[in-house]
Amino acid sequence: SQQGEEDPQALSIQEGENATMNCSYKTSINNLQWYRQNSGRGLVHLILIRSNEREKHSGRLRVTLDTSKKSSSLLITASRAADTASYFCATDARTDKLIFGTGTRLQVFP
Amino acid sequence: DTAVSQTPKYLVTQMGNDKSIKCEQNLGHDTMYWYKQDSKKFLKIMFSYNNKELIINETVPNRFSPKSPDKAHLNLHINSLELGDSAVYFCASSLRVQETQYFGPGTRLLVL
């Protein structure tokens, strides 16, 4: 079964608004990663957060990790139309492989 | 100067045919992967190689056979293609296992 599930499955917002996506996973991890996939393209890495970290920032992105709840969130502030994409969390489940979640489709309207 | 490249980008073929997809990375990474993304965008790992050695082999039909001639290349050969093999196949690489992965642009396979 899948390790990660994103919530919501789809999100539509206006430019300038913030977008929050959540990821829940099932087993212990070493790290959790967030990726973005534009339509018809490959995945692009956004942020890696390790199990001993609680929060990480990168530009307009903020990721939190709560290992006690086995959950993570990705916040995109001041969204832009170019942020329109699918966003995936991925966990390692303390193995050599990444297990990807189901993804959140974000639509940002100009 | 593409980091991870795949060929072909599109592949349309008949059921029963044999086809190959090639992947090359110029990042100097030790680990390479093949993923399958289905029509619902669910991404699942198929294989992983570390320094040319197979380290991950998920429950994949043995019609799929990866080959890594060197650390920079990981090819995927598929025998006796079936309709259900239609998907987008992504190659990826990372410096080490569990680290950030860099994805290729994908190969869109359509089996008729």
PDB file of C-alpha atoms in Angstrom:
ATOM      1  CA  SER A   1       0.000   0.000   0.000  1.00  0.00           C
ATOM      2  CA  GLN A   2       1.068   3.601  -0.473  1.00  0.00           C
ATOM      3  CA  GLN A   3       3.224   5.238   2.110  1.00  0.00           C
ATOM      4  CA  GLY A   4       2.089   8.791   1.556  1.00  0.00           C
ATOM      5  CA  GLU A   5      -1.183  10.445   0.840  1.00  0.00           C
ATOM      6  CA  GLU A   6      -1.622  14.095   0.041  1.00  0.00           C
ATOM      7  CA  ASP A   7      -4.575  16.185   1.016  1.00  0.00           C
ATOM      8  CA  PRO A   8      -6.382  17.817  -0.669  1.00  0.00           C
ATOM      9  CA  GLN A   9      -6.341  15.949  -3.971  1.00  0.00           C
ATOM     10  CA  ALA A  10      -6.984  19.227  -5.779  1.00  0.00           C
ATOM     11  CA  LEU A  11      -6.741  22.865  -4.793  1.00  0.00           C
ATOM     12  CA  SER A  12      -7.750  25.994  -6.708  1.00  0.00           C
ATOM     13  CA  ILE A  13      -6.731  29.445  -5.532  1.00  0.00           C
ATOM     14  CA  GLN A  14      -6.196  32.970  -6.834  1.00  0.00           C
ATOM     15  CA  GLU A  15      -2.785  34.464  -7.412  1.00  0.00           C
ATOM     16  CA  GLY A  16      -1.435  36.030  -4.267  1.00  0.00           C
ATOM     17  CA  GLU A  17      -3.163  33.573  -1.938  1.00  0.00           C
ATOM     18  CA  ASN A  18      -1.323  30.978   0.077  1.00  0.00           C
ATOM     19  CA  ALA A  19      -1.592  27.267  -0.749  1.00  0.00           C
ATOM     20  CA  THR A  20      -1.254  24.559   1.872  1.00  0.00           C
ATOM     21  CA  MET A  21      -0.884  20.889   1.070  1.00  0.00           C
ATOM     22  CA  ASN A  22      -0.643  18.094   3.588  1.00  0.00           C
ATOM     23  CA  CYS A  23       1.012  14.708   3.463  1.00  0.00           C
ATOM     24  CA  SER A  24       0.455  11.782   5.790  1.00  0.00           C
ATOM     25  CA  TYR A  25       2.601   8.669   5.874  1.00  0.00           C
ATOM     26  CA  LYS A  26       2.536   5.350   7.650  1.00  0.00           C
ATOM     27  CA  THR A  27       5.961   4.201   8.776  1.00  0.00           C
ATOM     28  CA  SER A  28       9.049   5.784  10.326  1.00  0.00           C
ATOM     29  CA  ILE A  29      11.251   7.768   7.989  1.00  0.00           C
ATOM     30  CA  ASN A  30      14.766   9.168   7.671  1.00  0.00           C
ATOM     31  CA  ASN A  31      13.641  12.047   5.514  1.00  0.00           C
ATOM     32  CA  LEU A  32      10.670  13.400   3.588  1.00  0.00           C
ATOM     33  CA  GLN A  33      10.865  15.205   0.287  1.00  0.00           C
ATOM     34  CA  TRP A  34       8.487  17.372  -1.710  1.00  0.00           C
ATOM     35  CA  TYR A  35       8.484  17.398  -5.508  1.00  0.00           C
ATOM     36  CA  ARG A  36       6.629  19.388  -8.129  1.00  0.00           C
ATOM     37  CA  GLN A  37       5.463  18.084 -11.487  1.00  0.00           C
ATOM     38  CA  ASN A  38       4.318  20.421 -14.213  1.00  0.00           C
ATOM     39  CA  SER A  39       1.930  18.944 -16.742  1.00  0.00           C
ATOM     40  CA  GLY A  40       3.746  16.645 -19.139  1.00  0.00           C
ATOM     41  CA  ARG A  41       7.106  17.047 -17.422  1.00  0.00           C
ATOM     42  CA  GLY A  42       9.332  15.198 -14.995  1.00  0.00           C
ATOM     43  CA  LEU A  43       9.363  15.777 -11.265  1.00  0.00           C
ATOM     44  CA  VAL A  44      11.446  18.575  -9.798  1.00  0.00           C
ATOM     45  CA  HIS A  45      12.775  18.414  -6.253  1.00  0.00           C
ATOM     46  CA  LEU A  46      11.648  21.236  -3.956  1.00  0.00           C
ATOM     47  CA  ILE A  47      12.739  20.489  -0.397  1.00  0.00           C
ATOM     48  CA  LEU A  48      14.159  17.637   1.677  1.00  0.00           C
ATOM     49  CA  ILE A  49      13.446  17.661   5.405  1.00  0.00           C
ATOM     50  CA  ARG A  50      15.119  15.190   7.729  1.00  0.00           C
ATOM     51  CA  SER A  51      13.332  13.369  10.523  1.00  0.00           C
ATOM     52  CA  ASN A  52      15.108  15.439  13.181  1.00  0.00           C
ATOM     53  CA  GLU A  53      13.988  18.728  11.598  1.00  0.00           C
ATOM     54  CA  ARG A  54      10.638  20.373  12.253  1.00  0.00           C
ATOM     55  CA  GLU A  55      10.564  23.173   9.703  1.00  0.00           C
ATOM     56  CA  LYS A  56      12.420  24.215   6.605  1.00  0.00           C
ATOM     57  CA  HIS A  57      12.161  27.206   4.278  1.00  0.00           C
ATOM     58  CA  SER A  58      13.141  27.750   0.677  1.00  0.00           C
ATOM     59  CA  GLY A  59      12.049  31.024  -0.901  1.00  0.00           C
ATOM     60  CA  ARG A  60       8.242  31.076  -0.844  1.00  0.00           C
ATOM     61  CA  LEU A  61       8.091  27.466   0.325  1.00  0.00           C
ATOM     62  CA  ARG A  62       7.741  26.378   3.930  1.00  0.00           C
ATOM     63  CA  VAL A  63       7.713  22.729   4.915  1.00  0.00           C
ATOM     64  CA  THR A  64       6.884  21.366   8.344  1.00  0.00           C
ATOM     65  CA  LEU A  65       7.313  17.858   9.634  1.00  0.00           C
ATOM     66  CA  ASP A  66       5.585  16.277  12.617  1.00  0.00           C
ATOM     67  CA  THR A  67       6.993  12.792  13.088  1.00  0.00           C
ATOM     68  CA  SER A  68       4.684  12.089  16.028  1.00  0.00           C
ATOM     69  CA  LYS A  69       1.684  12.545  13.748  1.00  0.00           C
ATOM     70  CA  LYS A  70       3.494  11.175  10.698  1.00  0.00           C
ATOM     71  CA  SER A  71       2.542  14.215   8.688  1.00  0.00           C
ATOM     72  CA  SER A  72       4.082  17.061   6.737  1.00  0.00           C
ATOM     73  CA  SER A  73       2.763  20.202   5.169  1.00  0.00           C
ATOM     74  CA  LEU A  74       3.926  22.323   2.262  1.00  0.00           C
ATOM     75  CA  LEU A  75       2.975  25.983   2.279  1.00  0.00           C
ATOM     76  CA  ILE A  76       3.426  28.115  -0.821  1.00  0.00           C
ATOM     77  CA  THR A  77       3.060  31.793   0.027  1.00  0.00           C
ATOM     78  CA  ALA A  78       1.956  34.516  -2.389  1.00  0.00           C
ATOM     79  CA  SER A  79       1.197  31.971  -5.083  1.00  0.00           C
ATOM     80  CA  ARG A  80       1.693  32.690  -8.760  1.00  0.00           C
ATOM     81  CA  ALA A  81       0.106  31.236 -11.876  1.00  0.00           C
ATOM     82  CA  ALA A  82       3.448  29.527 -12.550  1.00  0.00           C
ATOM     83  CA  ASP A  83       2.993  27.501  -9.351  1.00  0.00           C
ATOM     84  CA  THR A  84       0.217  25.558 -11.091  1.00  0.00           C
ATOM     85  CA  ALA A  85       1.401  21.936 -10.954  1.00  0.00           C
ATOM     86  CA  SER A  86       1.009  18.671  -9.069  1.00  0.00           C
ATOM     87  CA  TYR A  87       2.874  18.418  -5.797  1.00  0.00           C
ATOM     88  CA  PHE A  88       4.046  15.102  -4.349  1.00  0.00           C
ATOM     89  CA  CYS A  89       5.530  14.139  -1.037  1.00  0.00           C
ATOM     90  CA  ALA A  90       7.938  11.219  -0.934  1.00  0.00           C
ATOM     91  CA  THR A  91       9.260   9.272   2.022  1.00  0.00           C
ATOM     92  CA  ASP A  92      11.993   6.704   2.355  1.00  0.00           C
ATOM     93  CA  ALA A  93      10.355   4.525   5.025  1.00  0.00           C
ATOM     94  CA  ARG A  94      13.955   3.918   6.183  1.00  0.00           C
ATOM     95  CA  THR A  95      14.636   1.931   3.025  1.00  0.00           C
ATOM     96  CA  ASP A  96      16.669   2.581  -0.110  1.00  0.00           C
ATOM     97  CA  LYS A  97      13.650   3.699  -2.096  1.00  0.00           C
ATOM     98  CA  LEU A  98      11.331   6.676  -2.187  1.00  0.00           C
ATOM     99  CA  ILE A  99       7.617   6.062  -1.947  1.00  0.00           C
ATOM    100  CA  PHE A 100       5.554   8.813  -3.501  1.00  0.00           C
ATOM    101  CA  GLY A 101       2.179  10.012  -2.342  1.00  0.00           C
ATOM    102  CA  THR A 102      -0.886  10.449  -4.470  1.00  0.00           C
ATOM    103  CA  GLY A 103      -0.231  14.124  -5.210  1.00  0.00           C
ATOM    104  CA  THR A 104      -2.112  17.411  -4.894  1.00  0.00           C
ATOM    105  CA  ARG A 105      -3.099  19.182  -8.095  1.00  0.00           C
ATOM    106  CA  LEU A 106      -2.734  22.922  -7.534  1.00  0.00           C
ATOM    107  CA  GLN A 107      -4.369  25.407  -9.896  1.00  0.00           C
ATOM    108  CA  VAL A 108      -3.503  29.068  -9.425  1.00  0.00           C
ATOM    109  CA  PHE A 109      -5.730  31.477 -11.319  1.00  0.00           C
ATOM    110  CA  PRO A 110      -4.347  34.827 -12.467  1.00  0.00           C
TER     111      PRO A 110
ATOM    112  CA  ASP B   1      23.699  20.184 -20.724  1.00  0.00           C
ATOM    113  CA  THR B   2      20.587  18.220 -19.723  1.00  0.00           C
ATOM    114  CA  ALA B   3      21.122  16.516 -16.351  1.00  0.00           C
ATOM    115  CA  VAL B   4      18.968  13.403 -16.880  1.00  0.00           C
ATOM    116  CA  SER B   5      17.886  12.591 -20.405  1.00  0.00           C
ATOM    117  CA  GLN B   6      15.639   9.867 -21.766  1.00  0.00           C
ATOM    118  CA  THR B   7      14.981   8.612 -25.251  1.00  0.00           C
ATOM    119  CA  PRO B   8      12.590   8.343 -26.864  1.00  0.00           C
ATOM    120  CA  LYS B   9      10.178  10.942 -25.525  1.00  0.00           C
ATOM    121  CA  TYR B  10       7.205   9.216 -27.135  1.00  0.00           C
ATOM    122  CA  LEU B  11       6.812   5.562 -28.035  1.00  0.00           C
ATOM    123  CA  VAL B  12       3.751   4.149 -29.765  1.00  0.00           C
ATOM    124  CA  THR B  13       3.840   0.454 -30.515  1.00  0.00           C
ATOM    125  CA  GLN B  14       1.740  -2.653 -31.006  1.00  0.00           C
ATOM    126  CA  MET B  15       1.009  -5.291 -28.392  1.00  0.00           C
ATOM    127  CA  GLY B  16       3.553  -8.057 -28.380  1.00  0.00           C
ATOM    128  CA  ASN B  17       6.457  -5.924 -29.575  1.00  0.00           C
ATOM    129  CA  ASP B  18       9.756  -5.503 -27.706  1.00  0.00           C
ATOM    130  CA  LYS B  19      11.025  -1.991 -27.017  1.00  0.00           C
ATOM    131  CA  SER B  20      13.797  -0.227 -25.115  1.00  0.00           C
ATOM    132  CA  ILE B  21      13.998   3.106 -23.332  1.00  0.00           C
ATOM    133  CA  LYS B  22      17.367   4.697 -22.663  1.00  0.00           C
ATOM    134  CA  CYS B  23      18.435   6.952 -19.826  1.00  0.00           C
ATOM    135  CA  GLU B  24      21.629   8.891 -19.268  1.00  0.00           C
ATOM    136  CA  GLN B  25      22.705  11.208 -16.464  1.00  0.00           C
ATOM    137  CA  ASN B  26      25.682  13.557 -16.506  1.00  0.00           C
ATOM    138  CA  LEU B  27      25.536  14.471 -12.826  1.00  0.00           C
ATOM    139  CA  GLY B  28      28.097  11.942 -11.663  1.00  0.00           C
ATOM    140  CA  HIS B  29      25.496  10.240  -9.490  1.00  0.00           C
ATOM    141  CA  ASP B  30      25.912   6.707  -8.178  1.00  0.00           C
ATOM    142  CA  THR B  31      22.243   5.715  -8.101  1.00  0.00           C
ATOM    143  CA  MET B  32      19.686   5.526 -10.894  1.00  0.00           C
ATOM    144  CA  TYR B  33      15.998   4.591 -10.911  1.00  0.00           C
ATOM    145  CA  TRP B  34      13.103   3.679 -13.155  1.00  0.00           C
ATOM    146  CA  TYR B  35       9.580   4.741 -12.204  1.00  0.00           C
ATOM    147  CA  LYS B  36       6.208   4.117 -13.807  1.00  0.00           C
ATOM    148  CA  GLN B  37       3.493   6.793 -13.605  1.00  0.00           C
ATOM    149  CA  ASP B  38       0.005   5.610 -14.462  1.00  0.00           C
ATOM    150  CA  SER B  39      -2.941   7.579 -15.806  1.00  0.00           C
ATOM    151  CA  LYS B  40      -3.923   8.611 -12.264  1.00  0.00           C
ATOM    152  CA  LYS B  41      -0.475  10.147 -11.785  1.00  0.00           C
ATOM    153  CA  PHE B  42       0.507   7.501  -9.257  1.00  0.00           C
ATOM    154  CA  LEU B  43       4.305   7.157  -9.353  1.00  0.00           C
ATOM    155  CA  LYS B  44       5.784   3.786  -8.459  1.00  0.00           C
ATOM    156  CA  ILE B  45       9.383   2.688  -8.358  1.00  0.00           C
ATOM    157  CA  MET B  46      10.326  -0.248 -10.541  1.00  0.00           C
ATOM    158  CA  PHE B  47      14.088  -0.634 -10.279  1.00  0.00           C
ATOM    159  CA  SER B  48      17.112   1.019  -8.753  1.00  0.00           C
ATOM    160  CA  TYR B  49      20.808   0.578  -9.485  1.00  0.00           C
ATOM    161  CA  ASN B  50      23.682   1.719  -7.320  1.00  0.00           C
ATOM    162  CA  ASN B  51      27.113   1.678  -8.949  1.00  0.00           C
ATOM    163  CA  LYS B  52      25.772  -0.599 -11.688  1.00  0.00           C
ATOM    164  CA  GLU B  53      24.343  -3.081  -9.185  1.00  0.00           C
ATOM    165  CA  LEU B  54      20.629  -3.767  -8.859  1.00  0.00           C
ATOM    166  CA  ILE B  55      19.469  -2.777  -5.381  1.00  0.00           C
ATOM    167  CA  ILE B  56      15.728  -2.453  -5.807  1.00  0.00           C
ATOM    168  CA  ASN B  57      13.547  -4.738  -7.873  1.00  0.00           C
ATOM    169  CA  GLU B  58       9.914  -4.180  -7.102  1.00  0.00           C
ATOM    170  CA  THR B  59       7.162  -6.587  -8.092  1.00  0.00           C
ATOM    171  CA  VAL B  60       7.529  -5.987 -11.785  1.00  0.00           C
ATOM    172  CA  PRO B  61       6.764  -8.567 -14.506  1.00  0.00           C
ATOM    173  CA  ASN B  62       9.960 -10.198 -15.726  1.00  0.00           C
ATOM    174  CA  ARG B  63       9.136  -8.848 -19.181  1.00  0.00           C
ATOM    175  CA  PHE B  64      10.842  -5.703 -17.849  1.00  0.00           C
ATOM    176  CA  SER B  65      14.606  -5.952 -17.708  1.00  0.00           C
ATOM    177  CA  PRO B  66      16.879  -3.082 -16.690  1.00  0.00           C
ATOM    178  CA  LYS B  67      20.490  -2.868 -17.784  1.00  0.00           C
ATOM    179  CA  SER B  68      23.181  -0.564 -16.487  1.00  0.00           C
ATOM    180  CA  PRO B  69      26.267  -0.655 -18.727  1.00  0.00           C
ATOM    181  CA  ASP B  70      27.925   2.009 -16.565  1.00  0.00           C
ATOM    182  CA  LYS B  71      27.052   4.394 -13.732  1.00  0.00           C
ATOM    183  CA  ALA B  72      25.782   7.062 -16.133  1.00  0.00           C
ATOM    184  CA  HIS B  73      23.336   4.855 -18.024  1.00  0.00           C
ATOM    185  CA  LEU B  74      20.297   2.813 -17.085  1.00  0.00           C
ATOM    186  CA  ASN B  75      18.230   1.325 -19.866  1.00  0.00           C
ATOM    187  CA  LEU B  76      14.879  -0.431 -19.672  1.00  0.00           C
ATOM    188  CA  HIS B  77      13.947  -3.205 -22.056  1.00  0.00           C
ATOM    189  CA  ILE B  78      10.369  -4.415 -22.247  1.00  0.00           C
ATOM    190  CA  ASN B  79       9.432  -7.685 -23.939  1.00  0.00           C
ATOM    191  CA  SER B  80       6.019  -8.692 -25.250  1.00  0.00           C
ATOM    192  CA  LEU B  81       4.386  -5.345 -24.553  1.00  0.00           C
ATOM    193  CA  GLU B  82       0.848  -5.389 -23.158  1.00  0.00           C
ATOM    194  CA  LEU B  83      -1.903  -2.782 -23.137  1.00  0.00           C
ATOM    195  CA  GLY B  84      -1.416  -2.277 -19.396  1.00  0.00           C
ATOM    196  CA  ASP B  85       2.176  -1.208 -19.951  1.00  0.00           C
ATOM    197  CA  SER B  86       0.912   2.087 -21.357  1.00  0.00           C
ATOM    198  CA  ALA B  87       2.165   4.768 -18.981  1.00  0.00           C
ATOM    199  CA  VAL B  88       4.837   7.394 -18.564  1.00  0.00           C
ATOM    200  CA  TYR B  89       8.204   5.969 -17.552  1.00  0.00           C
ATOM    201  CA  PHE B  90      10.595   8.214 -15.674  1.00  0.00           C
ATOM    202  CA  CYS B  91      14.281   7.743 -15.114  1.00  0.00           C
ATOM    203  CA  ALA B  92      15.886   9.466 -12.128  1.00  0.00           C
ATOM    204  CA  SER B  93      19.267   9.647 -10.436  1.00  0.00           C
ATOM    205  CA  SER B  94      20.631  10.645  -7.043  1.00  0.00           C
ATOM    206  CA  LEU B  95      24.086  11.091  -5.597  1.00  0.00           C
ATOM    207  CA  ARG B  96      23.345   8.392  -3.040  1.00  0.00           C
ATOM    208  CA  VAL B  97      20.285   6.419  -2.015  1.00  0.00           C
ATOM    209  CA  GLN B  98      17.717   8.370   0.030  1.00  0.00           C
ATOM    210  CA  GLU B  99      19.008  11.670  -1.289  1.00  0.00           C
ATOM    211  CA  THR B 100      17.410  14.164  -3.666  1.00  0.00           C
ATOM    212  CA  GLN B 101      16.407  12.597  -6.953  1.00  0.00           C
ATOM    213  CA  TYR B 102      16.691  14.295 -10.332  1.00  0.00           C
ATOM    214  CA  PHE B 103      14.138  13.178 -12.878  1.00  0.00           C
ATOM    215  CA  GLY B 104      14.274  12.887 -16.629  1.00  0.00           C
ATOM    216  CA  PRO B 105      11.498  14.299 -18.830  1.00  0.00           C
ATOM    217  CA  GLY B 106       9.711  10.955 -19.121  1.00  0.00           C
ATOM    218  CA  THR B 107       8.919   8.531 -21.941  1.00  0.00           C
ATOM    219  CA  ARG B 108       5.266   8.304 -22.880  1.00  0.00           C
ATOM    220  CA  LEU B 109       4.574   4.738 -23.917  1.00  0.00           C
ATOM    221  CA  LEU B 110       1.338   3.850 -25.661  1.00  0.00           C
ATOM    222  CA  VAL B 111       0.653   0.224 -26.479  1.00  0.00           C
ATOM    223  CA  LEU B 112      -2.078  -0.350 -29.063  1.00  0.00           C
TER     224      LEU B 112
END
